Backbone as numpy.savetxt, mean C-alpha at the origin, in Angstrom:
# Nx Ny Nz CAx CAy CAz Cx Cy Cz
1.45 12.28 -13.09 0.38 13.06 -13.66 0.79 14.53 -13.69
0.55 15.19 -14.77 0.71 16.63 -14.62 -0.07 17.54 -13.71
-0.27 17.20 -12.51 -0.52 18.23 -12.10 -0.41 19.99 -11.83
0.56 20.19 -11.92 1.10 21.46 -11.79 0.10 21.87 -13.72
0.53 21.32 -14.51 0.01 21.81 -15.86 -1.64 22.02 -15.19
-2.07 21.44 -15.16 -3.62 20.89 -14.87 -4.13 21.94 -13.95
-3.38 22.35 -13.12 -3.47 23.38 -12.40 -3.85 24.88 -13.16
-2.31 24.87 -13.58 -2.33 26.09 -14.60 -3.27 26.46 -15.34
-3.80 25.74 -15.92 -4.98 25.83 -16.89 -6.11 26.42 -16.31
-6.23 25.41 -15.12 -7.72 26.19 -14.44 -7.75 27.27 -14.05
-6.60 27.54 -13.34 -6.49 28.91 -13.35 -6.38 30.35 -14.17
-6.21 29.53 -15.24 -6.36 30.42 -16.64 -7.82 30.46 -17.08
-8.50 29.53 -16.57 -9.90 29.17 -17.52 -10.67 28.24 -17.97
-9.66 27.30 -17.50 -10.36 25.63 -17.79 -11.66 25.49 -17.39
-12.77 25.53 -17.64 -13.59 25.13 -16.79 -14.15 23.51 -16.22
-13.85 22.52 -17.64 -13.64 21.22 -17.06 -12.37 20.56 -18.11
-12.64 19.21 -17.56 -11.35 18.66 -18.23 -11.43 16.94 -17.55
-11.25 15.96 -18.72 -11.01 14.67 -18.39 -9.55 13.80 -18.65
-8.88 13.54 -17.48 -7.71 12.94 -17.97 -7.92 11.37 -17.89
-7.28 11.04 -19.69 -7.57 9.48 -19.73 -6.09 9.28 -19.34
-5.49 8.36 -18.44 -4.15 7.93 -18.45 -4.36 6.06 -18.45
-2.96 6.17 -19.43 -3.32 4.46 -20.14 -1.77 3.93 -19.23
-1.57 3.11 -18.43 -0.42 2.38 -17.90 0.01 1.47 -18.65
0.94 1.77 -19.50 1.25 0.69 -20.68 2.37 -0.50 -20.09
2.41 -0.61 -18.95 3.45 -1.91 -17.93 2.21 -2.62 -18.00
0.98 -2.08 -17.60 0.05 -3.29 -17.36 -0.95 -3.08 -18.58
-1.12 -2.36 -19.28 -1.95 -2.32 -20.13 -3.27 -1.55 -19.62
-3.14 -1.45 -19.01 -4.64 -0.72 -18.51 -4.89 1.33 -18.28
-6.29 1.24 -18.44 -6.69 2.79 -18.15 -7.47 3.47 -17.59
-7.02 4.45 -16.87 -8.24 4.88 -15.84 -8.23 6.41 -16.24
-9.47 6.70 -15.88 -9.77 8.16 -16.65 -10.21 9.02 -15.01
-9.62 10.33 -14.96 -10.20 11.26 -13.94 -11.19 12.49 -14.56
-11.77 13.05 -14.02 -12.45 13.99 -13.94 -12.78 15.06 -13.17
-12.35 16.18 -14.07 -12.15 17.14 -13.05 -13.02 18.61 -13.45
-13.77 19.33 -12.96 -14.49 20.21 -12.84 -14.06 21.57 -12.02
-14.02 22.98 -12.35 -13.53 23.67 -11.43 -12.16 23.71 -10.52
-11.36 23.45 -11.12 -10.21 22.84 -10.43 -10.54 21.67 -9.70
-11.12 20.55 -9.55 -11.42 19.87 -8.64 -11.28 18.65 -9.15
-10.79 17.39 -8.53 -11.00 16.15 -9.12 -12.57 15.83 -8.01
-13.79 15.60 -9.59 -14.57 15.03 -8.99 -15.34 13.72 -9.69
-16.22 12.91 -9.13 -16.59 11.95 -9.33 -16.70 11.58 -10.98
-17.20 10.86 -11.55 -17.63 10.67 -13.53 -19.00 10.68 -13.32
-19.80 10.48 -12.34 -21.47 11.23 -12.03 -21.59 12.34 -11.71
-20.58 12.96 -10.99 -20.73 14.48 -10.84 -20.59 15.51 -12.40
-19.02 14.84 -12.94 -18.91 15.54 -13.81 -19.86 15.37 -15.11
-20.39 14.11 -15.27 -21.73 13.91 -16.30 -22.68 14.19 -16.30
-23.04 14.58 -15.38 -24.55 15.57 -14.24 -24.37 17.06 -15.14
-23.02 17.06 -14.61 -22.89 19.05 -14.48 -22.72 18.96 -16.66
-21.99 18.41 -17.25 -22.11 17.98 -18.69 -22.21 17.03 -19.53
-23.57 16.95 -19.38 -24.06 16.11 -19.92 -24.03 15.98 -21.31
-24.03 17.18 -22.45 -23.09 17.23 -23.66 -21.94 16.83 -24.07
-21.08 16.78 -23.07 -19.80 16.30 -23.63 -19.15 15.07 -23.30
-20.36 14.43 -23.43 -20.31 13.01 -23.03 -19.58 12.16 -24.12
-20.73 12.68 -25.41 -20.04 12.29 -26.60 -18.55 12.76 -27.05
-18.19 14.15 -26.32 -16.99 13.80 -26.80 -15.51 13.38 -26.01
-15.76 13.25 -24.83 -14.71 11.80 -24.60 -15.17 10.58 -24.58
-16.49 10.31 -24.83 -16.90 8.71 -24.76 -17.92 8.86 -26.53
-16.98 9.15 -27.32 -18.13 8.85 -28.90 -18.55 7.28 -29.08
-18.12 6.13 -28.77 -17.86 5.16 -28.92 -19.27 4.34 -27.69
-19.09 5.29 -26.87 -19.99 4.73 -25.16 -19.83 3.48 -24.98
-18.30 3.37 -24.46 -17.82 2.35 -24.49 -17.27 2.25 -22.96
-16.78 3.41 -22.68 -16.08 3.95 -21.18 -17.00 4.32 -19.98
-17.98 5.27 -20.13 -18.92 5.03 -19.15 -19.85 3.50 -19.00
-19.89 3.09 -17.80 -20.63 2.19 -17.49 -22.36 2.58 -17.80
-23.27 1.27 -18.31 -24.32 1.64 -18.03 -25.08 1.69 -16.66
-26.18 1.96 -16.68 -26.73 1.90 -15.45 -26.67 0.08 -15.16
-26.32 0.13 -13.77 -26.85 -1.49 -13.63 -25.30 -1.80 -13.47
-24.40 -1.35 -14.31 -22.56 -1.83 -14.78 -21.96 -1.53 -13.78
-20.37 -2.12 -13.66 -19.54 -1.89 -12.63 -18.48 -0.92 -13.83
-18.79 -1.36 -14.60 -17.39 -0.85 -15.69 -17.82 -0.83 -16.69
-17.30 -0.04 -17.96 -17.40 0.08 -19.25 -16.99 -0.93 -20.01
-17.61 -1.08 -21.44 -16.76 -2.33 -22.48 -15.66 -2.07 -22.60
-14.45 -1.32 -22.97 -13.72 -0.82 -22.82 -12.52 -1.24 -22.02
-12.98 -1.78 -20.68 -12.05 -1.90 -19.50 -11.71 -0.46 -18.54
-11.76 0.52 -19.26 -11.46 1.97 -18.79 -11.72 2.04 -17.53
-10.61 1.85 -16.19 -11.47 2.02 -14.83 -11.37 3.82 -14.72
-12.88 4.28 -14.26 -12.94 5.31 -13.45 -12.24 5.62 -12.21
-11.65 6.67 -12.05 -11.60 6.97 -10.54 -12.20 8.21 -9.95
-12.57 7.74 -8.44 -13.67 8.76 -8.24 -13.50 9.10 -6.91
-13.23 10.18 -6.66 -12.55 10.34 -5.01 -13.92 10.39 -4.27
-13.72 10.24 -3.29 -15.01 9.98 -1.64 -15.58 11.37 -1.96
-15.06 12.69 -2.00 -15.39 13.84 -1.74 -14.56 14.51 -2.90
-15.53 15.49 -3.63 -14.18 16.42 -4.69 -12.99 17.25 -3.59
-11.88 16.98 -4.97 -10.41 17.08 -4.05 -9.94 18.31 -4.94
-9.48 19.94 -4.21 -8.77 20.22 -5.10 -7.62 19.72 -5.90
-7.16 20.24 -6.88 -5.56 19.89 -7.65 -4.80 20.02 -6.59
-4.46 21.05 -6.57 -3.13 21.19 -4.91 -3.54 20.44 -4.40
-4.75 19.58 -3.88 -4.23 18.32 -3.03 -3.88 17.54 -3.37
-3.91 16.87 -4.37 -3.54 16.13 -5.58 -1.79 16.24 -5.46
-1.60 17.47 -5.77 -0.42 17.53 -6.06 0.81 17.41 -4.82
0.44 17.97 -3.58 0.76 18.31 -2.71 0.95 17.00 -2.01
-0.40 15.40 -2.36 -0.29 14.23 -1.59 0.93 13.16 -2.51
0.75 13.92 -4.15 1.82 12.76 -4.70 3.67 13.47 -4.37
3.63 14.68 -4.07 4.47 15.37 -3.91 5.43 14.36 -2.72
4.26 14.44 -1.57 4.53 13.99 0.02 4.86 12.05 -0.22
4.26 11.76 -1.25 4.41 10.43 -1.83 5.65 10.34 -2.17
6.27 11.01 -3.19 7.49 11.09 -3.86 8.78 11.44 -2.72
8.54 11.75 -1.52 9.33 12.47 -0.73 9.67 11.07 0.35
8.58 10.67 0.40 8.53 9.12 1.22 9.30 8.02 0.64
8.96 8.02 -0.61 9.52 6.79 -1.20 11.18 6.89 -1.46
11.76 8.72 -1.62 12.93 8.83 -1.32 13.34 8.78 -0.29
13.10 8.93 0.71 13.58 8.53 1.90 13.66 7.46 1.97
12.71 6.44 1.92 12.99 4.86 2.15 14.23 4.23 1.44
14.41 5.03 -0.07 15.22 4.10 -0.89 16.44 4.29 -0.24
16.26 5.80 0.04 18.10 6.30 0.92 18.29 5.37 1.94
16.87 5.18 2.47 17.33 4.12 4.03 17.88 3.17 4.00
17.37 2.88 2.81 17.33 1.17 2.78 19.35 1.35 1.80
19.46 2.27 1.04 20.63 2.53 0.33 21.81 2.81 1.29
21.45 3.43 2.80 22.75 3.72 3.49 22.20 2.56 4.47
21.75 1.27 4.86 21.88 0.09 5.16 22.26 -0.75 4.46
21.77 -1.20 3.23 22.89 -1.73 2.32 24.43 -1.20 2.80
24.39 0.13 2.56 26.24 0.32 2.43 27.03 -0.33 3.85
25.78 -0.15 5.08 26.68 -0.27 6.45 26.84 -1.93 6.32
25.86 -2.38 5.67 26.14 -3.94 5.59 27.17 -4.02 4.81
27.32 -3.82 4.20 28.66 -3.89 2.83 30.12 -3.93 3.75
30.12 -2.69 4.82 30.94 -2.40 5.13 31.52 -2.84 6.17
30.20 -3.77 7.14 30.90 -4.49 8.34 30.75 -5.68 7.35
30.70 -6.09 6.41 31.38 -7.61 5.64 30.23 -8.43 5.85
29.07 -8.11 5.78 27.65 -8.68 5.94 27.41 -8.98 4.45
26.42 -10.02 4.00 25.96 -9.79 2.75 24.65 -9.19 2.74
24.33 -8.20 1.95 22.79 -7.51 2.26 21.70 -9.01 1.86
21.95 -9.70 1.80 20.88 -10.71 1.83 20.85 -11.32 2.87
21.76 -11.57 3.59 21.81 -12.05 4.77 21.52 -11.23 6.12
21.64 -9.56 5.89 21.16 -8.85 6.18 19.46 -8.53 6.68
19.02 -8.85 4.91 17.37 -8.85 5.14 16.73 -9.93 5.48
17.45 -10.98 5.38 16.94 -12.04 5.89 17.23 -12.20 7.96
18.11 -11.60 8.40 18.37 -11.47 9.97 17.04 -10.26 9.90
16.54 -9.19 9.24 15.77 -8.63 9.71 14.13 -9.29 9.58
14.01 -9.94 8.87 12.81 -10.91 9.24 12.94 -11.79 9.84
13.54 -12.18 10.14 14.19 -13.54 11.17 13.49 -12.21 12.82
14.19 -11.25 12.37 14.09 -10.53 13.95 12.25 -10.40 13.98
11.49 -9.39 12.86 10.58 -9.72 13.06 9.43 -10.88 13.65
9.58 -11.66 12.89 8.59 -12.81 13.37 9.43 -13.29 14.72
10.58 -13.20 15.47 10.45 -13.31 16.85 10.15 -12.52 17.33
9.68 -11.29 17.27 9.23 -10.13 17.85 7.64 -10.85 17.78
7.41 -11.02 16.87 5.88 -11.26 16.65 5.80 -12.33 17.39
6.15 -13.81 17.32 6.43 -14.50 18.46 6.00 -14.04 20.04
6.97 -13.31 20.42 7.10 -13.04 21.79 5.56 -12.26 22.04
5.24 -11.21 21.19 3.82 -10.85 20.94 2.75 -11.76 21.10
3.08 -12.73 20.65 1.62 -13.39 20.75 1.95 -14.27 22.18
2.96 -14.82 22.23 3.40 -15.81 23.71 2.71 -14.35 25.13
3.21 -13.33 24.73 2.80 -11.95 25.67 1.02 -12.02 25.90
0.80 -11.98 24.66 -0.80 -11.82 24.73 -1.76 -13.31 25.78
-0.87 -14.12 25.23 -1.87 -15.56 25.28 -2.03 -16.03 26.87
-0.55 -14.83 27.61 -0.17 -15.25 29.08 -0.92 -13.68 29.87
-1.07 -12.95 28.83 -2.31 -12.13 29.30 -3.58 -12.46 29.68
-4.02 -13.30 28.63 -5.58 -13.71 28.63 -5.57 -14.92 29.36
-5.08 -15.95 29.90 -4.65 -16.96 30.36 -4.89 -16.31 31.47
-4.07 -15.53 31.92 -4.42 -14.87 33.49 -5.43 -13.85 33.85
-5.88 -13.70 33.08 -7.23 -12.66 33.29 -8.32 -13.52 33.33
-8.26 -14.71 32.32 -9.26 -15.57 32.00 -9.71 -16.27 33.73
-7.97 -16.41 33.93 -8.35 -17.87 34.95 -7.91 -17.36 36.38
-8.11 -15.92 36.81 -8.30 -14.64 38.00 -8.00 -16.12 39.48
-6.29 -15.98 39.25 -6.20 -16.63 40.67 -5.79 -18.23 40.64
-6.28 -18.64 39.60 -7.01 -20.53 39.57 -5.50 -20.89 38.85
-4.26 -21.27 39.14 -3.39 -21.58 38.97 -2.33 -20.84 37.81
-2.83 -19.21 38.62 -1.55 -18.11 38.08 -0.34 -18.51 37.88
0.27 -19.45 38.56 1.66 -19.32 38.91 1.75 -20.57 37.48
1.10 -21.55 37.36 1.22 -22.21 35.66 1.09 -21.74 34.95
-0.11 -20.52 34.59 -0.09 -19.87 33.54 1.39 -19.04 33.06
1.47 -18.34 34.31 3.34 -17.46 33.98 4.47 -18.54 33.68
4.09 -19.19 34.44 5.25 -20.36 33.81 4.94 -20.81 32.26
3.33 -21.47 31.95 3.35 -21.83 30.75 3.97 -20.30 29.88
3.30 -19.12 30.08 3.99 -18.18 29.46 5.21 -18.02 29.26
6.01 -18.03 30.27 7.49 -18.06 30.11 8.31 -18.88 29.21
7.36 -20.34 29.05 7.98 -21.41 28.01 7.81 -20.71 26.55
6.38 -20.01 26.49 6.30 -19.64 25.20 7.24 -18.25 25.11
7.32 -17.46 26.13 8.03 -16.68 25.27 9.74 -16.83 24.95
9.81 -18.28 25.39 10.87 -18.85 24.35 10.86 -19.20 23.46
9.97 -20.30 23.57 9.58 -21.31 22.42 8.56 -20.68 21.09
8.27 -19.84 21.22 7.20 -19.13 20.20 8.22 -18.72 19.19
8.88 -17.77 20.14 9.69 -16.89 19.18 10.54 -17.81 18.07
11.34 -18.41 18.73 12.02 -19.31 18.14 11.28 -20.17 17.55
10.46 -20.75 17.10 9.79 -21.56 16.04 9.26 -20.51 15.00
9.15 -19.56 15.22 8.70 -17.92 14.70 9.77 -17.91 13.28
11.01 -17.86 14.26 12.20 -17.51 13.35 12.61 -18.62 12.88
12.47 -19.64 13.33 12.62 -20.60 12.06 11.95 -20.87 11.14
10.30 -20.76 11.17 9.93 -20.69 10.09 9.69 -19.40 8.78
10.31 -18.51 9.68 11.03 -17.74 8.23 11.84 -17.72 7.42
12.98 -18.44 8.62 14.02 -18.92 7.52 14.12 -19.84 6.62
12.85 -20.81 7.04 12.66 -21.85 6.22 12.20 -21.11 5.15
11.06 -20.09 5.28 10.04 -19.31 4.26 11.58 -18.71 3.24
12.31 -17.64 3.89 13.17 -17.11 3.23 13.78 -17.87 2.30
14.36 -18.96 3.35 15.74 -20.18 2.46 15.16 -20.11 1.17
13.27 -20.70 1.20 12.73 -21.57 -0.13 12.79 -20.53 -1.00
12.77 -19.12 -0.80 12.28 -18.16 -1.88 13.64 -17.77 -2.65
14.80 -18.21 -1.80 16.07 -17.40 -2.54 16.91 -18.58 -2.49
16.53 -20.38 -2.73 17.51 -21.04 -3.37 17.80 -21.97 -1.93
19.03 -22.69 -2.54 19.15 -24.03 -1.47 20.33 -23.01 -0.35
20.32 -23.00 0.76 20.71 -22.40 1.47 21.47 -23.54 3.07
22.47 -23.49 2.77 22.91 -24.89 4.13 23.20 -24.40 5.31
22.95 -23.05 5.52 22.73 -22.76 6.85 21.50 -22.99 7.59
20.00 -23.23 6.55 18.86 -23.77 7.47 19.05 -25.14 7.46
């Protein structure tokens, strides 16, 4: 979204302004509204102009009626909890864009270290969900030998830690096998499961 433009403007003089943006991957469109530099609600901004209704909706096809979730149209609204200046706007897709580069680098200089100790990066991401769900495993075998012994204060502690101890073998490991089963099915016949 142009923010930075959108900005500019108001600060020049804009006093309102509606952006329709159409996502042509999915086909769809959602319209913002913004007042005073501000992204605010499509009731706030139809309140404050109520004239210029007709001219981004000539058709009254995009506002919902009363009673509606949505317009004929399909056009989804978006409508923040509270009006948001632009700079926050800009400043949260900014912090967005900064995240998602980092991840790709992460995930781009793990690929390479896999490459380089002779790993295949699929075999890679698949040992890292394999690790997960035994982590999660041992998590829940942890919890169940928690409540087990809190539950039963004394009344054959020493089975409960033991039954615990079985699970936090046996959990994990049925954990990680059924990811690999999950994994194997999603990426082909695989003869290591």
């Amino acid at each position: 979204m142009p923010w930075r433009l959108l900005e500019t403007l108001f600060q020049h003089g804009l006093q309102a302004a509606v952006l329709h943006v159409f996502y042509d991957q999915v086909g769809e469109s959602e319209r913002y509204h913004f007042d005073a530099g501000q992204w605010v609600s499509h009731h706030a901004w139809l309140a404050r102009y109520p004239e210029r209704q007709v001219l981004v909706d000539p058709d009254a096809e995009v506002y919902p009626r009363p009673g509606q979730e949505e317009g004929n149209d399909g056009t989804s609204l978006s409508n923040p909890a509270q009006p948001m200046a632009i700079r926050q706007l800009r400043e949260r897709d900014q912090e967005r864009d900064r995240q998602a580069q980092e991840s790709v680098q992460a995930l781009l200089e793990t690929m390479a270290s896999l490459r380089k100790s002779g790993v295949s990066p699929v075999d890679g991401i698949a040992g890292l969900f394999m690790l997960r769900a035994g982590f999660r495993g041992l998590c829940e075998a942890v919890a169940f030998t928690v409540v087990a012994a809190l539950a039963f204060r004394g009344k054959g502690l020493w089975l409960w830690l033991a039954l615990g101890l079985v699970l936090a073998v046996v959990l994990p490991l049925y954990r990680m096998a059924s990811a690999r089963r999950e994994f194997a099915g999603q990426g082909g016949s695989d003869p290591a499961s």
